[in-house]
JSON list of C-alpha atoms in Angstrom, two decimals:
[
{"chain": "A", "resi": 1, "resn": "UNK", "atom": "CA", "xyz": [80.68, 40.82, -2.23]},
{"chain": "A", "resi": 2, "resn": "UNK", "atom": "CA", "xyz": [78.43, 41.08, 0.81]},
{"chain": "A", "resi": 3, "resn": "UNK", "atom": "CA", "xyz": [75.44, 38.85, 0.09]},
{"chain": "A", "resi": 4, "resn": "UNK", "atom": "CA", "xyz": [71.99, 40.01, 1.13]},
{"chain": "A", "resi": 5, "resn": "UNK", "atom": "CA", "xyz": [71.68, 39.87, 4.92]},
{"chain": "A", "resi": 6, "resn": "UNK", "atom": "CA", "xyz": [75.47, 39.92, 5.32]},
{"chain": "A", "resi": 7, "resn": "UNK", "atom": "CA", "xyz": [78.09, 42.60, 5.91]},
{"chain": "A", "resi": 8, "resn": "UNK", "atom": "CA", "xyz": [76.98, 46.00, 4.67]},
{"chain": "A", "resi": 9, "resn": "UNK", "atom": "CA", "xyz": [74.21, 44.69, 2.42]},
{"chain": "A", "resi": 10, "resn": "UNK", "atom": "CA", "xyz": [70.53, 45.13, 3.24]},
{"chain": "A", "resi": 11, "resn": "UNK", "atom": "CA", "xyz": [69.32, 43.00, 6.15]},
{"chain": "A", "resi": 12, "resn": "UNK", "atom": "CA", "xyz": [66.20, 40.99, 5.31]},
{"chain": "A", "resi": 13, "resn": "UNK", "atom": "CA", "xyz": [64.25, 38.98, 7.86]},
{"chain": "A", "resi": 14, "resn": "UNK", "atom": "CA", "xyz": [62.00, 36.92, 5.58]},
{"chain": "A", "resi": 15, "resn": "UNK", "atom": "CA", "xyz": [63.50, 33.43, 4.98]},
{"chain": "A", "resi": 16, "resn": "UNK", "atom": "CA", "xyz": [61.92, 33.27, 1.51]},
{"chain": "A", "resi": 17, "resn": "UNK", "atom": "CA", "xyz": [64.28, 36.06, 0.38]},
{"chain": "A", "resi": 18, "resn": "UNK", "atom": "CA", "xyz": [67.39, 33.92, 0.89]},
{"chain": "A", "resi": 19, "resn": "UNK", "atom": "CA", "xyz": [67.11, 31.14, -1.67]},
{"chain": "A", "resi": 20, "resn": "UNK", "atom": "CA", "xyz": [70.57, 30.43, -3.09]},
{"chain": "A", "resi": 21, "resn": "UNK", "atom": "CA", "xyz": [69.35, 30.61, -6.70]},
{"chain": "A", "resi": 22, "resn": "UNK", "atom": "CA", "xyz": [68.03, 34.14, -6.10]},
{"chain": "A", "resi": 23, "resn": "UNK", "atom": "CA", "xyz": [71.24, 35.15, -4.34]},
{"chain": "A", "resi": 24, "resn": "UNK", "atom": "CA", "xyz": [73.09, 33.88, -7.42]},
{"chain": "A", "resi": 25, "resn": "UNK", "atom": "CA", "xyz": [70.94, 36.29, -9.41]},
{"chain": "A", "resi": 26, "resn": "UNK", "atom": "CA", "xyz": [72.21, 39.06, -7.11]},
{"chain": "A", "resi": 27, "resn": "UNK", "atom": "CA", "xyz": [75.73, 38.15, -8.23]},
{"chain": "A", "resi": 28, "resn": "UNK", "atom": "CA", "xyz": [74.66, 38.12, -11.87]},
{"chain": "A", "resi": 29, "resn": "UNK", "atom": "CA", "xyz": [72.95, 41.50, -11.46]},
{"chain": "A", "resi": 30, "resn": "UNK", "atom": "CA", "xyz": [76.15, 42.90, -9.92]},
{"chain": "A", "resi": 31, "resn": "UNK", "atom": "CA", "xyz": [78.17, 41.66, -12.89]},
{"chain": "A", "resi": 32, "resn": "UNK", "atom": "CA", "xyz": [75.64, 43.36, -15.18]},
{"chain": "A", "resi": 33, "resn": "UNK", "atom": "CA", "xyz": [75.84, 46.58, -13.18]},
{"chain": "A", "resi": 34, "resn": "UNK", "atom": "CA", "xyz": [79.65, 46.59, -13.30]},
{"chain": "A", "resi": 35, "resn": "UNK", "atom": "CA", "xyz": [79.59, 45.59, -16.99]},
{"chain": "A", "resi": 36, "resn": "UNK", "atom": "CA", "xyz": [81.70, 42.50, -16.30]},
{"chain": "A", "resi": 37, "resn": "UNK", "atom": "CA", "xyz": [80.84, 39.87, -18.92]},
{"chain": "A", "resi": 38, "resn": "UNK", "atom": "CA", "xyz": [82.70, 36.99, -17.28]},
{"chain": "A", "resi": 39, "resn": "UNK", "atom": "CA", "xyz": [84.36, 36.50, -13.89]},
{"chain": "A", "resi": 40, "resn": "UNK", "atom": "CA", "xyz": [86.31, 34.08, -11.74]},
{"chain": "A", "resi": 41, "resn": "UNK", "atom": "CA", "xyz": [83.92, 33.12, -8.93]},
{"chain": "A", "resi": 42, "resn": "UNK", "atom": "CA", "xyz": [84.74, 31.82, -5.44]},
{"chain": "A", "resi": 43, "resn": "UNK", "atom": "CA", "xyz": [82.37, 31.08, -2.57]},
{"chain": "A", "resi": 44, "resn": "UNK", "atom": "CA", "xyz": [82.70, 29.55, 0.88]},
{"chain": "A", "resi": 45, "resn": "UNK", "atom": "CA", "xyz": [79.93, 27.45, 2.47]},
{"chain": "A", "resi": 46, "resn": "UNK", "atom": "CA", "xyz": [76.67, 29.19, 1.48]},
{"chain": "A", "resi": 47, "resn": "UNK", "atom": "CA", "xyz": [78.78, 31.10, -1.04]},
{"chain": "A", "resi": 48, "resn": "UNK", "atom": "CA", "xyz": [79.74, 27.81, -2.66]},
{"chain": "A", "resi": 49, "resn": "UNK", "atom": "CA", "xyz": [76.05, 27.01, -3.24]},
{"chain": "A", "resi": 50, "resn": "UNK", "atom": "CA", "xyz": [75.48, 30.48, -4.64]},
{"chain": "A", "resi": 51, "resn": "UNK", "atom": "CA", "xyz": [78.52, 30.10, -6.92]},
{"chain": "A", "resi": 52, "resn": "UNK", "atom": "CA", "xyz": [77.25, 26.71, -8.09]},
{"chain": "A", "resi": 53, "resn": "UNK", "atom": "CA", "xyz": [73.85, 28.13, -9.03]},
{"chain": "A", "resi": 54, "resn": "UNK", "atom": "CA", "xyz": [75.58, 30.96, -10.89]},
{"chain": "A", "resi": 55, "resn": "UNK", "atom": "CA", "xyz": [77.73, 28.48, -12.82]},
{"chain": "A", "resi": 56, "resn": "UNK", "atom": "CA", "xyz": [74.71, 26.29, -13.59]},
{"chain": "A", "resi": 57, "resn": "UNK", "atom": "CA", "xyz": [72.24, 29.03, -14.55]},
{"chain": "A", "resi": 58, "resn": "UNK", "atom": "CA", "xyz": [74.65, 31.48, -16.21]},
{"chain": "A", "resi": 59, "resn": "UNK", "atom": "CA", "xyz": [77.57, 29.43, -17.58]},
{"chain": "A", "resi": 60, "resn": "UNK", "atom": "CA", "xyz": [78.73, 32.17, -19.93]},
{"chain": "A", "resi": 61, "resn": "UNK", "atom": "CA", "xyz": [79.37, 34.48, -16.95]},
{"chain": "A", "resi": 62, "resn": "UNK", "atom": "CA", "xyz": [81.66, 32.11, -15.01]},
{"chain": "A", "resi": 63, "resn": "UNK", "atom": "CA", "xyz": [85.27, 31.70, -16.13]},
{"chain": "A", "resi": 64, "resn": "UNK", "atom": "CA", "xyz": [86.26, 29.46, -13.22]},
{"chain": "A", "resi": 65, "resn": "UNK", "atom": "CA", "xyz": [84.67, 28.53, -9.92]},
{"chain": "A", "resi": 66, "resn": "UNK", "atom": "CA", "xyz": [86.04, 27.66, -6.49]},
{"chain": "A", "resi": 67, "resn": "UNK", "atom": "CA", "xyz": [83.58, 25.84, -4.24]},
{"chain": "A", "resi": 68, "resn": "UNK", "atom": "CA", "xyz": [84.98, 25.87, -0.70]},
{"chain": "A", "resi": 69, "resn": "UNK", "atom": "CA", "xyz": [83.53, 24.85, 2.65]},
{"chain": "A", "resi": 70, "resn": "UNK", "atom": "CA", "xyz": [80.83, 22.73, 0.99]},
{"chain": "A", "resi": 71, "resn": "UNK", "atom": "CA", "xyz": [81.43, 19.53, -0.93]},
{"chain": "A", "resi": 72, "resn": "UNK", "atom": "CA", "xyz": [79.41, 16.28, -0.84]},
{"chain": "A", "resi": 73, "resn": "UNK", "atom": "CA", "xyz": [76.73, 17.97, 1.23]},
{"chain": "A", "resi": 74, "resn": "UNK", "atom": "CA", "xyz": [76.10, 20.38, -1.64]},
{"chain": "A", "resi": 75, "resn": "UNK", "atom": "CA", "xyz": [74.41, 17.31, -3.16]},
{"chain": "A", "resi": 76, "resn": "UNK", "atom": "CA", "xyz": [73.14, 15.51, -0.05]},
{"chain": "A", "resi": 77, "resn": "UNK", "atom": "CA", "xyz": [72.05, 18.60, 1.86]},
{"chain": "A", "resi": 78, "resn": "UNK", "atom": "CA", "xyz": [73.30, 20.13, 5.09]},
{"chain": "A", "resi": 79, "resn": "UNK", "atom": "CA", "xyz": [71.47, 19.32, 8.30]},
{"chain": "A", "resi": 80, "resn": "UNK", "atom": "CA", "xyz": [71.29, 21.28, 11.52]},
{"chain": "A", "resi": 81, "resn": "UNK", "atom": "CA", "xyz": [69.47, 24.31, 10.13]},
{"chain": "A", "resi": 82, "resn": "UNK", "atom": "CA", "xyz": [66.84, 24.55, 12.92]},
{"chain": "A", "resi": 83, "resn": "UNK", "atom": "CA", "xyz": [69.50, 24.19, 15.62]},
{"chain": "A", "resi": 84, "resn": "UNK", "atom": "CA", "xyz": [71.69, 26.87, 14.03]},
{"chain": "A", "resi": 85, "resn": "UNK", "atom": "CA", "xyz": [68.75, 29.26, 13.67]},
{"chain": "A", "resi": 86, "resn": "UNK", "atom": "CA", "xyz": [67.80, 28.69, 17.30]},
{"chain": "A", "resi": 87, "resn": "UNK", "atom": "CA", "xyz": [71.41, 29.35, 18.32]},
{"chain": "A", "resi": 88, "resn": "UNK", "atom": "CA", "xyz": [71.50, 32.59, 16.37]},
{"chain": "A", "resi": 89, "resn": "UNK", "atom": "CA", "xyz": [68.23, 33.71, 17.95]},
{"chain": "A", "resi": 90, "resn": "UNK", "atom": "CA", "xyz": [69.24, 32.84, 21.52]},
{"chain": "A", "resi": 91, "resn": "UNK", "atom": "CA", "xyz": [69.58, 35.71, 23.99]},
{"chain": "A", "resi": 92, "resn": "UNK", "atom": "CA", "xyz": [73.24, 34.84, 24.57]},
{"chain": "A", "resi": 93, "resn": "UNK", "atom": "CA", "xyz": [75.84, 32.43, 23.23]},
{"chain": "A", "resi": 94, "resn": "UNK", "atom": "CA", "xyz": [76.00, 30.83, 26.69]},
{"chain": "A", "resi": 95, "resn": "UNK", "atom": "CA", "xyz": [72.42, 29.64, 26.08]},
{"chain": "A", "resi": 96, "resn": "UNK", "atom": "CA", "xyz": [73.44, 27.73, 22.94]},
{"chain": "A", "resi": 97, "resn": "UNK", "atom": "CA", "xyz": [73.98, 24.05, 23.81]},
{"chain": "A", "resi": 98, "resn": "UNK", "atom": "CA", "xyz": [74.39, 22.56, 20.33]},
{"chain": "A", "resi": 99, "resn": "UNK", "atom": "CA", "xyz": [78.12, 22.75, 19.51]},
{"chain": "A", "resi": 100, "resn": "UNK", "atom": "CA", "xyz": [77.60, 23.26, 15.78]},
{"chain": "A", "resi": 101, "resn": "UNK", "atom": "CA", "xyz": [75.14, 26.06, 16.43]},
{"chain": "A", "resi": 102, "resn": "UNK", "atom": "CA", "xyz": [77.51, 27.57, 18.98]},
{"chain": "A", "resi": 103, "resn": "UNK", "atom": "CA", "xyz": [80.30, 27.67, 16.38]},
{"chain": "A", "resi": 104, "resn": "UNK", "atom": "CA", "xyz": [78.00, 29.52, 13.97]},
{"chain": "A", "resi": 105, "resn": "UNK", "atom": "CA", "xyz": [76.93, 31.92, 16.72]},
{"chain": "A", "resi": 106, "resn": "UNK", "atom": "CA", "xyz": [80.54, 32.57, 17.71]},
{"chain": "A", "resi": 107, "resn": "UNK", "atom": "CA", "xyz": [81.56, 33.30, 14.12]},
{"chain": "A", "resi": 108, "resn": "UNK", "atom": "CA", "xyz": [78.54, 35.58, 13.64]},
{"chain": "A", "resi": 109, "resn": "UNK", "atom": "CA", "xyz": [79.40, 37.54, 16.77]},
{"chain": "A", "resi": 110, "resn": "UNK", "atom": "CA", "xyz": [83.09, 37.84, 15.88]},
{"chain": "A", "resi": 111, "resn": "UNK", "atom": "CA", "xyz": [82.18, 39.22, 12.45]},
{"chain": "A", "resi": 112, "resn": "UNK", "atom": "CA", "xyz": [79.54, 41.52, 14.03]},
{"chain": "A", "resi": 113, "resn": "UNK", "atom": "CA", "xyz": [76.83, 40.09, 11.82]},
{"chain": "A", "resi": 114, "resn": "UNK", "atom": "CA", "xyz": [73.09, 40.70, 12.10]},
{"chain": "A", "resi": 115, "resn": "UNK", "atom": "CA", "xyz": [71.98, 37.60, 14.02]},
{"chain": "A", "resi": 116, "resn": "UNK", "atom": "CA", "xyz": [68.33, 37.98, 13.06]},
{"chain": "A", "resi": 117, "resn": "UNK", "atom": "CA", "xyz": [69.18, 38.23, 9.35]},
{"chain": "A", "resi": 118, "resn": "UNK", "atom": "CA", "xyz": [71.46, 35.18, 9.52]},
{"chain": "A", "resi": 119, "resn": "UNK", "atom": "CA", "xyz": [68.74, 33.22, 11.30]},
{"chain": "A", "resi": 120, "resn": "UNK", "atom": "CA", "xyz": [66.32, 34.07, 8.49]},
{"chain": "A", "resi": 121, "resn": "UNK", "atom": "CA", "xyz": [68.95, 33.02, 5.95]},
{"chain": "A", "resi": 122, "resn": "UNK", "atom": "CA", "xyz": [69.54, 29.62, 7.57]},
{"chain": "A", "resi": 123, "resn": "UNK", "atom": "CA", "xyz": [65.77, 29.03, 7.70]},
{"chain": "A", "resi": 124, "resn": "UNK", "atom": "CA", "xyz": [65.40, 29.51, 3.94]},
{"chain": "A", "resi": 125, "resn": "UNK", "atom": "CA", "xyz": [64.35, 26.59, 1.76]},
{"chain": "A", "resi": 126, "resn": "UNK", "atom": "CA", "xyz": [67.29, 24.82, 0.16]},
{"chain": "A", "resi": 127, "resn": "UNK", "atom": "CA", "xyz": [66.70, 23.61, -3.37]},
{"chain": "A", "resi": 128, "resn": "UNK", "atom": "CA", "xyz": [68.93, 20.57, -3.86]},
{"chain": "A", "resi": 129, "resn": "UNK", "atom": "CA", "xyz": [71.68, 20.73, -6.44]},
{"chain": "A", "resi": 130, "resn": "UNK", "atom": "CA", "xyz": [71.57, 17.42, -8.28]},
{"chain": "A", "resi": 131, "resn": "UNK", "atom": "CA", "xyz": [74.46, 15.54, -9.84]},
{"chain": "A", "resi": 132, "resn": "UNK", "atom": "CA", "xyz": [72.78, 16.08, -13.21]},
{"chain": "A", "resi": 133, "resn": "UNK", "atom": "CA", "xyz": [72.89, 19.85, -12.68]},
{"chain": "A", "resi": 134, "resn": "UNK", "atom": "CA", "xyz": [76.54, 19.72, -11.63]},
{"chain": "A", "resi": 135, "resn": "UNK", "atom": "CA", "xyz": [77.43, 17.58, -14.65]},
{"chain": "A", "resi": 136, "resn": "UNK", "atom": "CA", "xyz": [76.44, 20.49, -16.88]},
{"chain": "A", "resi": 137, "resn": "UNK", "atom": "CA", "xyz": [79.03, 22.89, -15.41]},
{"chain": "A", "resi": 138, "resn": "UNK", "atom": "CA", "xyz": [81.54, 23.75, -18.13]},
{"chain": "A", "resi": 139, "resn": "UNK", "atom": "CA", "xyz": [83.89, 26.05, -16.21]},
{"chain": "A", "resi": 140, "resn": "UNK", "atom": "CA", "xyz": [87.01, 24.66, -14.50]},
{"chain": "A", "resi": 141, "resn": "UNK", "atom": "CA", "xyz": [86.16, 24.00, -10.83]},
{"chain": "A", "resi": 142, "resn": "UNK", "atom": "CA", "xyz": [88.27, 23.64, -7.69]},
{"chain": "A", "resi": 143, "resn": "UNK", "atom": "CA", "xyz": [86.67, 22.10, -4.59]},
{"chain": "A", "resi": 144, "resn": "UNK", "atom": "CA", "xyz": [88.34, 22.88, -1.23]},
{"chain": "A", "resi": 145, "resn": "UNK", "atom": "CA", "xyz": [87.30, 21.53, 2.19]},
{"chain": "A", "resi": 146, "resn": "UNK", "atom": "CA", "xyz": [88.80, 21.10, 5.63]},
{"chain": "A", "resi": 147, "resn": "UNK", "atom": "CA", "xyz": [89.52, 17.52, 6.65]},
{"chain": "A", "resi": 148, "resn": "UNK", "atom": "CA", "xyz": [87.53, 17.95, 9.86]},
{"chain": "A", "resi": 149, "resn": "UNK", "atom": "CA", "xyz": [84.63, 19.92, 8.38]},
{"chain": "A", "resi": 150, "resn": "UNK", "atom": "CA", "xyz": [81.70, 17.56, 8.96]},
{"chain": "A", "resi": 151, "resn": "UNK", "atom": "CA", "xyz": [79.13, 20.06, 7.66]},
{"chain": "A", "resi": 152, "resn": "UNK", "atom": "CA", "xyz": [80.85, 20.19, 4.27]},
{"chain": "A", "resi": 153, "resn": "UNK", "atom": "CA", "xyz": [81.27, 16.49, 3.64]},
{"chain": "A", "resi": 154, "resn": "UNK", "atom": "CA", "xyz": [84.24, 15.05, 1.72]},
{"chain": "A", "resi": 155, "resn": "UNK", "atom": "CA", "xyz": [85.47, 16.69, -1.47]},
{"chain": "A", "resi": 156, "resn": "UNK", "atom": "CA", "xyz": [85.65, 13.63, -3.73]},
{"chain": "A", "resi": 157, "resn": "UNK", "atom": "CA", "xyz": [81.89, 13.03, -4.38]},
{"chain": "A", "resi": 158, "resn": "UNK", "atom": "CA", "xyz": [81.46, 16.64, -5.53]},
{"chain": "A", "resi": 159, "resn": "UNK", "atom": "CA", "xyz": [84.65, 16.47, -7.62]},
{"chain": "A", "resi": 160, "resn": "UNK", "atom": "CA", "xyz": [83.35, 13.31, -9.33]},
{"chain": "A", "resi": 161, "resn": "UNK", "atom": "CA", "xyz": [80.04, 15.02, -10.14]},
{"chain": "A", "resi": 162, "resn": "UNK", "atom": "CA", "xyz": [81.66, 17.94, -12.01]},
{"chain": "A", "resi": 163, "resn": "UNK", "atom": "CA", "xyz": [83.56, 17.15, -15.23]},
{"chain": "A", "resi": 164, "resn": "UNK", "atom": "CA", "xyz": [87.26, 17.91, -14.87]},
{"chain": "A", "resi": 165, "resn": "UNK", "atom": "CA", "xyz": [86.96, 19.30, -11.35]},
{"chain": "A", "resi": 166, "resn": "UNK", "atom": "CA", "xyz": [89.91, 19.30, -8.97]},
{"chain": "A", "resi": 167, "resn": "UNK", "atom": "CA", "xyz": [89.73, 18.68, -5.23]},
{"chain": "A", "resi": 168, "resn": "UNK", "atom": "CA", "xyz": [91.80, 19.69, -2.21]},
{"chain": "A", "resi": 169, "resn": "UNK", "atom": "CA", "xyz": [91.36, 18.52, 1.38]},
{"chain": "A", "resi": 170, "resn": "UNK", "atom": "CA", "xyz": [93.12, 20.69, 3.96]},
{"chain": "A", "resi": 171, "resn": "UNK", "atom": "CA", "xyz": [94.72, 18.44, 6.61]},
{"chain": "A", "resi": 172, "resn": "UNK", "atom": "CA", "xyz": [93.53, 19.03, 10.18]},
{"chain": "A", "resi": 173, "resn": "UNK", "atom": "CA", "xyz": [91.34, 22.01, 9.24]},
{"chain": "A", "resi": 174, "resn": "UNK", "atom": "CA", "xyz": [87.73, 22.49, 10.30]},
{"chain": "A", "resi": 175, "resn": "UNK", "atom": "CA", "xyz": [84.94, 24.76, 9.07]},
{"chain": "A", "resi": 176, "resn": "UNK", "atom": "CA", "xyz": [86.28, 27.83, 10.86]},
{"chain": "A", "resi": 177, "resn": "UNK", "atom": "CA", "xyz": [90.04, 27.68, 10.41]},
{"chain": "A", "resi": 178, "resn": "UNK", "atom": "CA", "xyz": [90.04, 26.37, 6.83]},
{"chain": "A", "resi": 179, "resn": "UNK", "atom": "CA", "xyz": [89.05, 29.84, 5.60]},
{"chain": "A", "resi": 180, "resn": "UNK", "atom": "CA", "xyz": [92.43, 31.41, 6.35]},
{"chain": "A", "resi": 181, "resn": "UNK", "atom": "CA", "xyz": [94.57, 28.35, 5.62]},
{"chain": "A", "resi": 182, "resn": "UNK", "atom": "CA", "xyz": [97.69, 29.09, 3.56]},
{"chain": "A", "resi": 183, "resn": "UNK", "atom": "CA", "xyz": [97.20, 25.88, 1.60]},
{"chain": "A", "resi": 184, "resn": "UNK", "atom": "CA", "xyz": [93.74, 27.05, 0.57]},
{"chain": "A", "resi": 185, "resn": "UNK", "atom": "CA", "xyz": [95.04, 30.41, -0.59]},
{"chain": "A", "resi": 186, "resn": "UNK", "atom": "CA", "xyz": [98.00, 29.02, -2.51]},
{"chain": "A", "resi": 187, "resn": "UNK", "atom": "CA", "xyz": [95.83, 26.37, -4.20]},
{"chain": "A", "resi": 188, "resn": "UNK", "atom": "CA", "xyz": [93.38, 29.03, -5.39]},
{"chain": "A", "resi": 189, "resn": "UNK", "atom": "CA", "xyz": [96.20, 31.22, -6.71]},
{"chain": "A", "resi": 190, "resn": "UNK", "atom": "CA", "xyz": [97.71, 28.27, -8.58]},
{"chain": "A", "resi": 191, "resn": "UNK", "atom": "CA", "xyz": [94.28, 27.29, -9.94]},
{"chain": "A", "resi": 192, "resn": "UNK", "atom": "CA", "xyz": [93.68, 30.81, -11.28]},
{"chain": "A", "resi": 193, "resn": "UNK", "atom": "CA", "xyz": [97.20, 30.89, -12.72]},
{"chain": "A", "resi": 194, "resn": "UNK", "atom": "CA", "xyz": [96.51, 27.63, -14.55]},
{"chain": "A", "resi": 195, "resn": "UNK", "atom": "CA", "xyz": [93.12, 28.83, -15.86]},
{"chain": "A", "resi": 196, "resn": "UNK", "atom": "CA", "xyz": [93.50, 32.56, -16.54]},
{"chain": "A", "resi": 197, "resn": "UNK", "atom": "CA", "xyz": [90.72, 32.59, -19.14]},
{"chain": "A", "resi": 198, "resn": "UNK", "atom": "CA", "xyz": [88.69, 29.73, -17.70]},
{"chain": "A", "resi": 199, "resn": "UNK", "atom": "CA", "xyz": [90.37, 27.22, -20.00]},
{"chain": "A", "resi": 200, "resn": "UNK", "atom": "CA", "xyz": [92.19, 24.03, -19.12]},
{"chain": "A", "resi": 201, "resn": "UNK", "atom": "CA", "xyz": [95.97, 24.39, -19.05]},
{"chain": "A", "resi": 202, "resn": "UNK", "atom": "CA", "xyz": [97.47, 22.93, -22.23]}
]
């Protein structure tokens, strides 16, 4: 789905409209609208946070969850928000000096995203997801991160926080190129094959 501020969804410029817990409610409302009682859920980066809130707040709606592009820092928090927002708001990518912010700006331009909406999104308050909250997730979970993705943090601390979770680190991959990695795709397909109804494989 296109989250608010992204893709073809409505563009909002108020940071308070982008809290991950509320965006998880968007996903829940979509499931209601489509009359889907329970779904396999996968999110990358911000989408992983949204998926986590959905699994925590509406456990009966989540059959399985894949949290990708965000691991330990889902718990610790991701820094660099002000720099990324500044990079998105810059007149040109050549004016963006911070390398992390430049990567975000490049990706936003390549995907023809609304820079102002993404800046508002990155400025939103980020309610921390605690280990206690993660410990209550009942659905099978797969955590996937690129080995060189510093913004995500390592997979293992998040895997340890979620009962029965599995983890995969993609060798040599960073935040950008992990998304299309064949190992990521095949691992997700195998995970869904092993948990077709959200149950552990017997």
